[in-house]
Amino acid sequence: MGIDGQKPLLPLLLLVIATVAVFPASSRSPPSQPAATLPSFRRAPLFPGKRSHPIKVQQRQQYNYQTRYFLQDLDHFSFADLPKFRQRYLINTEHWIGPERRGPIFLYCGNEGDIEWFAVNTGFVWEIAPRFGAMILFPEVPRHRYYGESMPYGSQEEAYKNATTLAYLTAEQAVADYAVLITDLKRNLSAENCPVVLFGGSYGGMLAAWMRLKYPHLTVGALASSAPILQFENIVPPDTFYNIVSNDFKRESTSCFDTIKKSWGEVEAEGRKDNGLSLLTKTFHFCRELKSTGDLIDWLESAYSYLAMVDYPYPSSFMMPLPGHPIREVCRKIDDSPEGSSVLERIFAGVSIYYNYTGTASCFELDDDPHGLDGWNWQACTEMVMPMSSDKETSMFPPYDFHYSDYEQDCWRTFSVLPRPRWVTTEFGGHDIRTALRTFGSNMIFSNGLLDPWSGGSVLQNVSDTITALVTEEGAHHIDLRPSTPGDPDWLIQQRATEIKLIRGWIDDYSRAKHQKSTFNM
């Protein structure tokens, strides 16, 4: 049975309290051990966006919007005289029925990456806006004001200069950005009585859920798709993410799973040879000589993780140009390699589906951000501490245990900051999420597909009559927010219909409440 005796919509992942990653009390002094002795270290994978495929011109032209700017405070929680920055947002009022008829405002909570990229990949919002008579807003708060054109301090170089300038890159500031922007915009448009519905996928889904909880007076509801708000501090087991990725591959082919699991030892063995790194560079067609086997392992792990996130049933280019059911195609390449192919040759054939499906790449770059100073790494080293591990028995990835002390040392070495692993759950909640949401929350949809490795850190059961979990066995990373296609399966069509019905209910309830208030006042 589900929460409060409700029957789950589909078989659900069990959200078990983890006992592996125990956080010590936070110290405010540097780690005592030298960072040079750090072992291999793993942060949570980047959410889709940072390594996504560039926007194509024809995709930009699918949707019409105006680009505007809002002068935003750098710090919403201080009265210090700090510089402001120009926050970019995209707006469409083509179908908006206006303030007199309380036309709703659909606000998408931006993620990492250029806001236009998220606008063209969130077709669901554009497709349903006409039937609601809604305004569409896409504020650029990706990586919390530190990506795209909305860059504090005037340039990325200055914004990323040190921990002092990066200090305003937080979830709290981003959610406050939305609150200030929507309040000011509604006032300017005399639209104070227009209901605001939040949408967000992945990290944006987390922000949508958190904003609904933090600013319930400003919004009427939130659709949080693929939002891992429970991927923190001993709430879900730390091996959840990589176990789901592994299961996605195993369900397509056990032999594929076994080949990948075996390949890590092959990589290490090859790398120990006198000319091993050169041979690996040649085998995997890298543009530059490998410096370590760890770089190759990270490259492969990224491909498998992202393949699980975007294992859509139809061709897509959300991350990279990919065929439908891409994991199936990867495993087919691995399993059907010519007789006599080595393990590593099979692996290269498989990951080429992800990195080079179009066949246009002659060689591969390992990392588009060699310094590791992107916004996600900063977030991971401050408040977005998501314990990750890989189990030797159940995972196809190399075994790895999460150790907070190693994590702390790496963050100090990289940014000269110490993580605050308990802050997100203190600020936004997470422990005993059922009671918190049932008591303080309302009008929220948590949608997840069980193929998505982030689903294990989300809400997978109904919490109350107004907080609903929509869980699909075949769904991948926020597939419900993507544009509809002729290849959409029936379950996805039905899921979107349910979401539309729930959103309509939120808006109708709001309108009735406003009408009753105006009648009472008369």
Coordinates of C-alpha atoms in Angstrom, one line a residue:
M1 CA 0.0 0.0 0.0
G2 CA 1.1 3.6 -0.6
I3 CA 1.3 6.5 1.8
D4 CA -1.7 6.9 4.0
G5 CA -3.0 3.5 2.9
Q6 CA -3.3 4.6 -0.7
K7 CA -2.5 2.1 -3.4
P8 CA 0.6 3.2 -5.4
L9 CA -0.1 4.1 -9.0
L10 CA 2.6 1.7 -10.1
P11 CA 5.1 -0.5 -8.3
L12 CA 7.3 2.0 -6.6
L13 CA 10.9 2.2 -5.5
L14 CA 11.2 1.9 -1.8
L15 CA 12.6 5.1 -0.2
V16 CA 14.7 3.5 2.6
I17 CA 16.6 5.5 5.2
A18 CA 20.2 5.0 4.3
T19 CA 22.7 4.1 7.0
V20 CA 25.9 4.1 5.0
A21 CA 26.7 7.8 4.5
V22 CA 26.8 9.3 8.0
F23 CA 27.6 13.0 8.1
P24 CA 29.8 14.3 10.9
A25 CA 29.0 17.6 12.6
S26 CA 30.1 20.4 10.3
S27 CA 33.4 22.0 11.2
R28 CA 34.3 25.4 10.0
S29 CA 38.0 24.9 9.6
P30 CA 40.0 23.3 6.7
P31 CA 40.4 19.5 6.7
S32 CA 43.5 18.4 8.5
Q33 CA 44.7 16.0 5.9
P34 CA 46.5 17.4 2.8
A35 CA 44.4 17.4 -0.3
A36 CA 47.2 15.9 -2.3
T37 CA 46.5 12.5 -0.7
L38 CA 42.9 12.4 -1.9
P39 CA 41.6 9.1 -3.3
S40 CA 39.3 8.8 -6.3
F41 CA 36.3 11.0 -5.7
R42 CA 32.8 11.2 -7.2
R43 CA 30.3 14.0 -7.1
A44 CA 26.7 13.6 -8.2
P45 CA 26.5 13.6 -12.0
L46 CA 25.6 16.8 -13.7
F47 CA 22.0 17.3 -14.4
P48 CA 21.2 17.5 -18.2
G49 CA 22.0 21.0 -19.4
K50 CA 25.7 21.5 -19.0
R51 CA 26.7 18.9 -21.5
S52 CA 23.7 19.2 -23.7
H53 CA 23.6 19.4 -27.5
P54 CA 23.6 23.0 -28.9
I55 CA 20.3 24.5 -29.8
K56 CA 19.5 24.2 -33.5
V57 CA 18.2 27.3 -35.3
Q58 CA 15.1 25.5 -36.5
Q59 CA 14.3 24.5 -32.9
R60 CA 14.5 28.1 -31.8
Q61 CA 12.0 29.1 -34.4
Q62 CA 9.3 26.6 -33.1
Y63 CA 8.2 28.9 -30.4
N64 CA 7.7 32.7 -30.3
Y65 CA 8.9 34.7 -27.4
Q66 CA 10.3 38.1 -26.5
T67 CA 13.5 38.5 -24.6
R68 CA 13.4 40.9 -21.7
Y69 CA 15.6 41.8 -18.8
F70 CA 14.9 42.4 -15.1
L71 CA 17.2 44.2 -12.7
Q72 CA 17.6 41.7 -10.0
D73 CA 19.2 41.9 -6.5
L74 CA 22.3 39.9 -6.1
D75 CA 21.4 39.0 -2.5
H76 CA 17.8 38.9 -1.4
F77 CA 18.6 38.3 2.2
S78 CA 20.9 41.2 3.0
F79 CA 20.5 44.9 3.1
A80 CA 24.1 45.4 2.0
D81 CA 24.8 47.7 -0.9
L82 CA 25.6 45.0 -3.4
P83 CA 25.6 45.2 -7.2
K84 CA 22.5 44.2 -9.1
F85 CA 22.5 42.1 -12.3
R86 CA 20.3 41.9 -15.4
Q87 CA 18.2 38.7 -15.3
R88 CA 17.1 37.6 -18.7
Y89 CA 13.7 36.1 -19.2
L90 CA 11.6 34.9 -22.1
I91 CA 7.9 35.8 -22.3
N92 CA 5.0 34.9 -24.5
T93 CA 1.6 36.6 -24.2
E94 CA 0.2 35.4 -27.5
H95 CA -2.6 33.3 -25.8
W96 CA -2.9 35.2 -22.5
I97 CA -6.5 36.2 -21.8
G98 CA -5.3 39.1 -19.7
P99 CA -5.7 40.2 -16.1
E100 CA -9.4 41.0 -16.3
R101 CA -10.1 37.3 -16.8
R102 CA -7.4 36.2 -14.4
G103 CA -5.4 34.6 -17.2
P104 CA -2.9 32.2 -15.6
I105 CA 0.9 32.6 -15.8
F106 CA 3.0 29.5 -16.5
L107 CA 6.4 29.9 -15.1
Y108 CA 9.2 27.4 -15.9
C109 CA 11.9 27.2 -13.2
G110 CA 15.1 27.4 -15.2
N111 CA 17.9 24.9 -14.9
E112 CA 21.6 24.9 -15.8
G113 CA 22.3 25.9 -19.4
D114 CA 21.0 28.6 -21.7
I115 CA 17.3 29.4 -21.0
E116 CA 16.5 29.2 -24.7
W117 CA 17.6 25.6 -24.7
F118 CA 15.2 24.7 -22.0
A119 CA 12.4 26.7 -23.7
V120 CA 12.6 24.7 -26.8
N121 CA 12.8 21.4 -24.9
T122 CA 9.8 22.1 -22.7
G123 CA 7.1 21.7 -25.4
F124 CA 4.4 20.6 -22.9
V125 CA 4.1 24.2 -21.5
W126 CA 3.8 25.7 -24.9
E127 CA 1.3 23.1 -26.1
I128 CA -1.1 23.5 -23.2
A129 CA -0.9 27.3 -22.8
P130 CA -3.5 28.1 -25.5
R131 CA -6.2 25.9 -23.9
F132 CA -5.6 27.7 -20.5
G133 CA -5.2 31.2 -22.0
A134 CA -1.9 31.4 -20.2
M135 CA 1.2 33.6 -20.3
I136 CA 4.5 31.8 -20.6
L137 CA 7.6 32.8 -18.6
F138 CA 11.0 31.3 -18.8
P139 CA 13.3 33.2 -16.4
E140 CA 17.0 32.6 -16.8
V141 CA 18.2 31.4 -13.4
P142 CA 20.2 28.5 -14.7
R143 CA 22.9 27.5 -12.2
H144 CA 21.4 30.4 -10.2
R145 CA 22.2 33.4 -12.2
Y146 CA 25.7 32.2 -13.1
Y147 CA 25.1 30.9 -16.6
G148 CA 23.6 32.2 -19.8
E149 CA 23.4 36.0 -20.2
S150 CA 22.2 36.5 -16.6
M151 CA 25.7 36.8 -15.2
P152 CA 26.4 38.7 -11.9
Y153 CA 29.5 40.9 -11.8
G154 CA 29.3 41.5 -15.6
S155 CA 31.3 38.4 -16.8
Q156 CA 31.8 34.8 -16.1
E157 CA 35.4 35.4 -15.3
E158 CA 34.5 37.8 -12.5
A159 CA 31.5 35.8 -11.2
Y160 CA 33.6 32.6 -10.9
K161 CA 36.6 34.4 -9.5
N162 CA 36.5 33.0 -6.0
A163 CA 34.3 31.7 -3.2
T164 CA 33.2 35.3 -2.3
T165 CA 31.7 36.1 -5.7
L166 CA 30.3 32.6 -6.0
A167 CA 28.6 32.8 -2.6
Y168 CA 25.3 34.0 -4.2
L169 CA 25.0 30.9 -6.3
T170 CA 22.4 29.1 -4.1
A171 CA 19.0 27.5 -4.4
E172 CA 17.6 30.0 -1.9
Q173 CA 18.6 33.0 -4.0
A174 CA 17.3 31.4 -7.2
V175 CA 13.9 30.7 -5.7
A176 CA 13.8 34.2 -4.4
D177 CA 14.7 35.5 -7.9
Y178 CA 11.5 33.8 -9.2
A179 CA 9.4 35.3 -6.4
V180 CA 10.7 38.9 -6.9
L181 CA 10.4 38.7 -10.7
I182 CA 6.8 37.3 -10.7
T183 CA 5.7 39.8 -8.0
D184 CA 7.1 42.8 -10.0
L185 CA 5.8 41.6 -13.3
K186 CA 2.3 41.0 -12.0
R187 CA 2.3 44.4 -10.4
N188 CA 3.4 46.1 -13.7
L189 CA 0.7 44.2 -15.6
S190 CA -2.1 44.8 -13.0
A191 CA -2.2 41.0 -12.9
E192 CA -2.0 40.5 -9.1
N193 CA -5.1 38.2 -9.3
C194 CA -3.7 36.0 -12.0
P195 CA -2.7 32.5 -10.7
V196 CA 0.9 31.3 -11.3
V197 CA 1.6 27.7 -12.0
L198 CA 5.2 26.4 -11.7
F199 CA 6.8 23.9 -14.0
G200 CA 10.3 22.4 -13.7
G201 CA 12.2 19.3 -14.7
S202 CA 15.3 17.8 -13.1
Y203 CA 17.0 20.5 -11.0
G204 CA 14.3 22.9 -12.2
G205 CA 11.8 20.5 -10.8
M206 CA 13.4 20.7 -7.4
L207 CA 13.3 24.5 -7.6
A208 CA 9.6 24.3 -8.6
A209 CA 8.8 22.1 -5.6
W210 CA 10.8 24.2 -3.2
M211 CA 9.3 27.5 -4.5
R212 CA 5.8 26.1 -4.0
L213 CA 6.6 25.2 -0.4
K214 CA 8.5 28.5 0.3
Y215 CA 6.2 30.9 -1.5
P216 CA 2.7 29.3 -1.4
H217 CA 1.0 32.7 -1.5
L218 CA 2.6 33.5 -4.9
T219 CA 1.7 30.3 -6.7
V220 CA -1.3 27.9 -7.0
G221 CA 0.6 24.7 -7.8
A222 CA 3.7 23.1 -9.2
L223 CA 4.6 20.3 -11.6
A224 CA 7.9 18.9 -10.5
S225 CA 9.1 16.4 -13.0
S226 CA 12.1 14.1 -12.2
A227 CA 12.9 16.2 -9.1
P228 CA 15.2 14.4 -6.7
I229 CA 14.4 16.4 -3.6
L230 CA 15.3 13.4 -1.4
Q231 CA 18.8 12.7 -2.8
F232 CA 20.3 14.1 0.3
E233 CA 21.7 13.3 3.8
N234 CA 20.7 9.7 4.5
I235 CA 17.2 9.8 3.0
V236 CA 17.7 7.4 0.1
P237 CA 20.5 4.8 -0.2
P238 CA 23.6 6.3 -1.8
D239 CA 23.8 3.5 -4.4
T240 CA 20.3 4.3 -5.7
F241 CA 21.3 6.3 -8.7
Y242 CA 23.9 3.9 -10.1
N243 CA 21.8 0.9 -9.4
I244 CA 19.0 2.3 -11.5
V245 CA 21.4 3.0 -14.4
S246 CA 22.7 -0.5 -14.1
N247 CA 19.3 -2.0 -14.1
D248 CA 18.4 -0.1 -17.2
F249 CA 21.2 -1.8 -19.0
K250 CA 20.6 -5.2 -17.5
R251 CA 17.0 -5.2 -18.5
E252 CA 18.0 -4.8 -22.2
S253 CA 20.9 -7.3 -22.1
T254 CA 22.6 -9.3 -19.3
S255 CA 25.6 -9.8 -21.5
C256 CA 25.8 -6.1 -22.2
F257 CA 25.7 -5.4 -18.4
D258 CA 28.4 -8.0 -17.9
T259 CA 30.7 -6.6 -20.6
I260 CA 30.4 -3.1 -19.1
K261 CA 31.1 -4.5 -15.6
K262 CA 34.2 -6.3 -16.9
S263 CA 35.5 -3.4 -18.9
W264 CA 36.7 -1.3 -15.9
G265 CA 39.3 -4.0 -15.1
E266 CA 40.3 -4.1 -18.7
V267 CA 40.8 -0.3 -18.8
E268 CA 43.0 -0.4 -15.7
A269 CA 45.0 -3.3 -17.0
E270 CA 45.6 -1.6 -20.3
G271 CA 46.5 1.6 -18.6
R272 CA 49.3 -0.1 -16.6
K273 CA 51.2 -1.1 -19.7
D274 CA 54.2 0.9 -20.8
N275 CA 52.2 2.5 -23.7
G276 CA 48.8 1.7 -22.3
L277 CA 47.5 5.3 -22.2
S278 CA 48.5 5.7 -25.9
L279 CA 46.7 2.5 -26.8
L280 CA 43.6 3.6 -24.9
T281 CA 43.7 7.0 -26.6
K282 CA 43.7 5.3 -30.0
T283 CA 41.0 2.7 -29.1
F284 CA 38.6 5.4 -28.0
H285 CA 39.6 8.0 -30.6
F286 CA 40.4 10.8 -28.3
C287 CA 41.7 14.1 -29.7
R288 CA 44.4 14.3 -27.1
E289 CA 46.5 11.8 -25.2
L290 CA 44.9 10.4 -22.1
K291 CA 46.6 11.5 -18.9
S292 CA 45.1 8.8 -16.7
T293 CA 42.7 5.9 -16.9
G294 CA 40.5 7.8 -14.5
D295 CA 39.7 10.3 -17.2
L296 CA 38.5 7.5 -19.5
I297 CA 36.4 6.0 -16.7
D298 CA 34.7 9.3 -16.0
W299 CA 34.0 9.7 -19.7
L300 CA 32.4 6.2 -19.9
E301 CA 30.4 6.6 -16.7
S302 CA 29.0 9.9 -17.9
A303 CA 27.8 8.3 -21.1
Y304 CA 26.0 5.4 -19.3
S305 CA 24.4 7.8 -16.8
Y306 CA 23.1 10.2 -19.4
L307 CA 21.9 7.3 -21.6
A308 CA 19.7 6.2 -18.7
M309 CA 18.4 9.7 -18.2
V310 CA 17.4 10.1 -21.8
D311 CA 16.3 6.5 -22.6
Y312 CA 13.3 7.9 -24.5
P313 CA 11.2 5.6 -26.7
Y314 CA 11.7 7.9 -29.7
P315 CA 14.7 9.7 -31.3
S316 CA 15.8 12.8 -29.5
S317 CA 18.5 15.4 -29.3
F318 CA 18.0 16.5 -25.7
M319 CA 21.5 15.6 -24.6
M320 CA 23.0 14.3 -27.9
P321 CA 21.4 13.2 -31.1
L322 CA 20.2 9.7 -30.2
P323 CA 17.9 7.0 -31.5
G324 CA 14.8 5.8 -29.8
H325 CA 15.6 3.4 -26.9
P326 CA 19.3 4.4 -27.0
I327 CA 20.4 1.9 -24.3
R328 CA 18.9 -0.9 -26.4
E329 CA 21.0 0.3 -29.3
V330 CA 24.2 0.6 -27.2
C331 CA 23.8 -2.9 -26.0
R332 CA 23.1 -4.1 -29.5
K333 CA 26.4 -2.6 -30.6
I334 CA 28.2 -4.2 -27.7
D335 CA 26.7 -7.6 -28.0
D336 CA 26.8 -7.8 -31.8
S337 CA 30.4 -6.6 -32.3
P338 CA 32.4 -8.7 -34.8
E339 CA 33.7 -12.0 -33.4
G340 CA 37.1 -11.5 -31.9
S341 CA 36.5 -8.0 -30.8
S342 CA 38.1 -7.1 -27.5
V343 CA 36.1 -5.9 -24.5
L344 CA 37.3 -2.4 -25.0
E345 CA 36.5 -2.4 -28.7
R346 CA 33.0 -3.5 -27.9
I347 CA 32.7 -0.8 -25.3
F348 CA 33.8 1.8 -27.8
A349 CA 31.3 0.6 -30.3
G350 CA 28.6 1.0 -27.7
V351 CA 29.4 4.4 -26.4
S352 CA 29.7 5.7 -29.9
I353 CA 25.9 5.6 -30.0
Y354 CA 26.0 8.3 -27.4
Y355 CA 29.0 10.4 -28.4
N356 CA 28.8 10.0 -32.2
Y357 CA 25.4 8.7 -33.3
T358 CA 25.5 11.0 -36.3
G359 CA 29.0 9.8 -37.3
T360 CA 30.4 13.3 -37.7
A361 CA 33.0 13.3 -34.9
S362 CA 36.5 12.3 -36.0
C363 CA 37.8 12.4 -32.4
F364 CA 36.5 13.1 -28.9
E365 CA 37.3 15.7 -26.2
L366 CA 37.2 14.4 -22.7
D367 CA 35.9 17.4 -20.9
D368 CA 34.4 20.7 -22.0
D369 CA 35.3 22.3 -18.7
P370 CA 38.8 21.0 -17.8
H371 CA 39.0 23.2 -14.7
G372 CA 35.9 21.8 -13.1
L373 CA 34.8 25.3 -12.1
D374 CA 31.2 25.0 -13.4
G375 CA 28.2 26.0 -11.4
W376 CA 27.2 22.4 -10.5
N377 CA 30.6 21.6 -8.9
W378 CA 30.2 24.7 -6.8
Q379 CA 26.7 23.7 -5.8
A380 CA 27.8 20.2 -5.0
C381 CA 30.6 21.6 -2.8
T382 CA 28.3 23.9 -0.8
E383 CA 24.7 22.8 -0.3
M384 CA 23.8 20.2 -3.0
V385 CA 25.6 17.4 -1.3
M386 CA 24.2 14.2 -2.8
P387 CA 25.9 11.1 -1.5
M388 CA 26.7 8.7 -4.3
S389 CA 28.1 5.2 -4.1
S390 CA 28.4 2.1 -6.4
D391 CA 27.8 -1.4 -5.0
K392 CA 30.1 -4.2 -6.1
E393 CA 27.4 -6.8 -6.5
T394 CA 24.4 -4.9 -8.0
S395 CA 26.1 -2.2 -10.0
M396 CA 27.9 -2.4 -13.4
F397 CA 30.1 0.6 -12.3
P398 CA 33.4 0.3 -10.4
P399 CA 32.8 -0.2 -6.7
Y400 CA 32.8 3.1 -4.8
D401 CA 31.9 4.1 -1.3
F402 CA 30.9 7.6 -0.3
H403 CA 33.2 9.0 2.4
Y404 CA 32.3 12.5 3.6
S405 CA 35.8 13.3 4.7
D406 CA 37.2 12.7 1.2
Y407 CA 34.3 14.8 -0.2
E408 CA 35.1 17.6 2.2
Q409 CA 38.8 17.6 1.3
D410 CA 38.2 17.7 -2.4
C411 CA 35.8 20.7 -2.1
W412 CA 38.4 22.5 0.1
R413 CA 41.1 21.8 -2.5
T414 CA 38.8 23.0 -5.4
F415 CA 37.0 26.0 -3.9
S416 CA 38.4 26.6 -0.4
V417 CA 34.9 26.0 1.0
L418 CA 33.5 23.3 3.3
P419 CA 30.2 21.6 2.3
R420 CA 27.1 22.0 4.4
P421 CA 25.5 18.6 3.9
R422 CA 22.5 19.3 6.2
W423 CA 21.6 22.7 4.8
V424 CA 19.2 21.7 2.0
T425 CA 17.1 19.5 4.2
T426 CA 17.2 22.2 6.9
E427 CA 16.2 24.9 4.4
F428 CA 13.7 23.0 2.2
G429 CA 12.9 19.7 4.1
G430 CA 13.4 16.1 3.1
H431 CA 13.4 14.0 6.2
D432 CA 9.9 12.7 6.9
I433 CA 8.8 14.3 3.7
R434 CA 5.4 12.6 3.9
T435 CA 4.4 14.5 7.1
A436 CA 5.9 17.7 5.9
L437 CA 4.2 17.7 2.5
R438 CA 0.9 16.5 4.0
T439 CA 0.9 19.2 6.7
F440 CA 2.3 22.2 4.9
G441 CA 2.1 21.4 1.1
S442 CA -0.7 21.4 -1.5
N443 CA -1.2 21.3 -5.2
M444 CA 2.0 19.6 -6.3
I445 CA 2.6 16.9 -8.9
F446 CA 5.8 14.8 -8.7
S447 CA 6.1 13.0 -12.0
N448 CA 8.8 10.3 -12.5
G449 CA 9.8 7.6 -14.9
L450 CA 11.5 4.6 -13.3
L451 CA 14.1 4.4 -16.1
D452 CA 15.4 7.7 -14.9
P453 CA 18.2 7.2 -12.3
W454 CA 17.1 10.4 -10.5
S455 CA 13.7 8.9 -9.8
G456 CA 15.1 7.1 -6.8
G457 CA 15.5 10.4 -5.1
S458 CA 12.0 11.8 -5.8
V459 CA 8.6 11.4 -4.3
L460 CA 7.1 8.2 -5.7
Q461 CA 3.8 7.9 -3.8
N462 CA 0.7 10.0 -3.4
V463 CA 1.0 12.1 -0.2
S464 CA -2.5 13.6 0.0
D465 CA -5.5 14.5 -2.1
T466 CA -3.6 17.5 -3.5
I467 CA 0.0 16.1 -3.7
T468 CA 0.1 13.5 -6.4
A469 CA 2.8 11.2 -7.6
L470 CA 2.6 10.1 -11.3
V471 CA 5.0 7.2 -11.8
T472 CA 5.6 5.4 -15.1
E473 CA 7.6 2.2 -15.5
E474 CA 8.9 3.2 -19.0
G475 CA 9.5 6.9 -18.4
A476 CA 12.9 8.6 -18.5
H477 CA 14.1 12.0 -17.4
H478 CA 11.1 14.5 -17.4
I479 CA 9.8 13.0 -20.6
D480 CA 6.3 14.5 -19.8
L481 CA 7.7 18.0 -20.2
R482 CA 9.2 17.4 -23.6
P483 CA 7.3 18.3 -26.8
S484 CA 4.8 15.8 -27.9
T485 CA 5.7 13.6 -30.9
P486 CA 3.8 11.1 -33.1
G487 CA 5.8 8.4 -31.4
D488 CA 4.5 9.1 -27.9
P489 CA 3.3 5.9 -26.2
D490 CA -0.2 5.7 -24.8
W491 CA 1.0 5.9 -21.2
L492 CA 2.7 9.2 -21.8
I493 CA -0.4 10.7 -23.5
Q494 CA -2.5 9.6 -20.5
Q495 CA 0.1 11.0 -18.0
R496 CA 0.0 14.4 -19.7
A497 CA -3.8 14.3 -19.7
T498 CA -3.8 13.7 -16.0
E499 CA -1.4 16.6 -15.4
I500 CA -3.6 18.9 -17.4
K501 CA -6.7 17.9 -15.4
L502 CA -4.9 18.5 -12.1
I503 CA -3.6 21.9 -13.2
R504 CA -7.1 22.8 -14.4
G505 CA -8.4 21.9 -11.0
W506 CA -5.8 24.2 -9.3
I507 CA -6.8 27.2 -11.4
D508 CA -10.5 26.6 -11.1
D509 CA -10.3 26.3 -7.3
Y510 CA -8.3 29.6 -7.2
S511 CA -10.9 31.3 -9.4
R512 CA -13.8 30.1 -7.2
A513 CA -12.0 31.3 -4.1
K514 CA -11.4 34.7 -5.7
H515 CA -15.1 34.9 -6.8
Q516 CA -16.3 34.0 -3.3
K517 CA -14.1 36.7 -1.8
S518 CA -15.3 39.4 -4.2
T519 CA -18.9 38.3 -3.5
F520 CA -18.4 38.4 0.2
N521 CA -16.7 41.9 0.0
M522 CA -19.7 43.2 -1.9

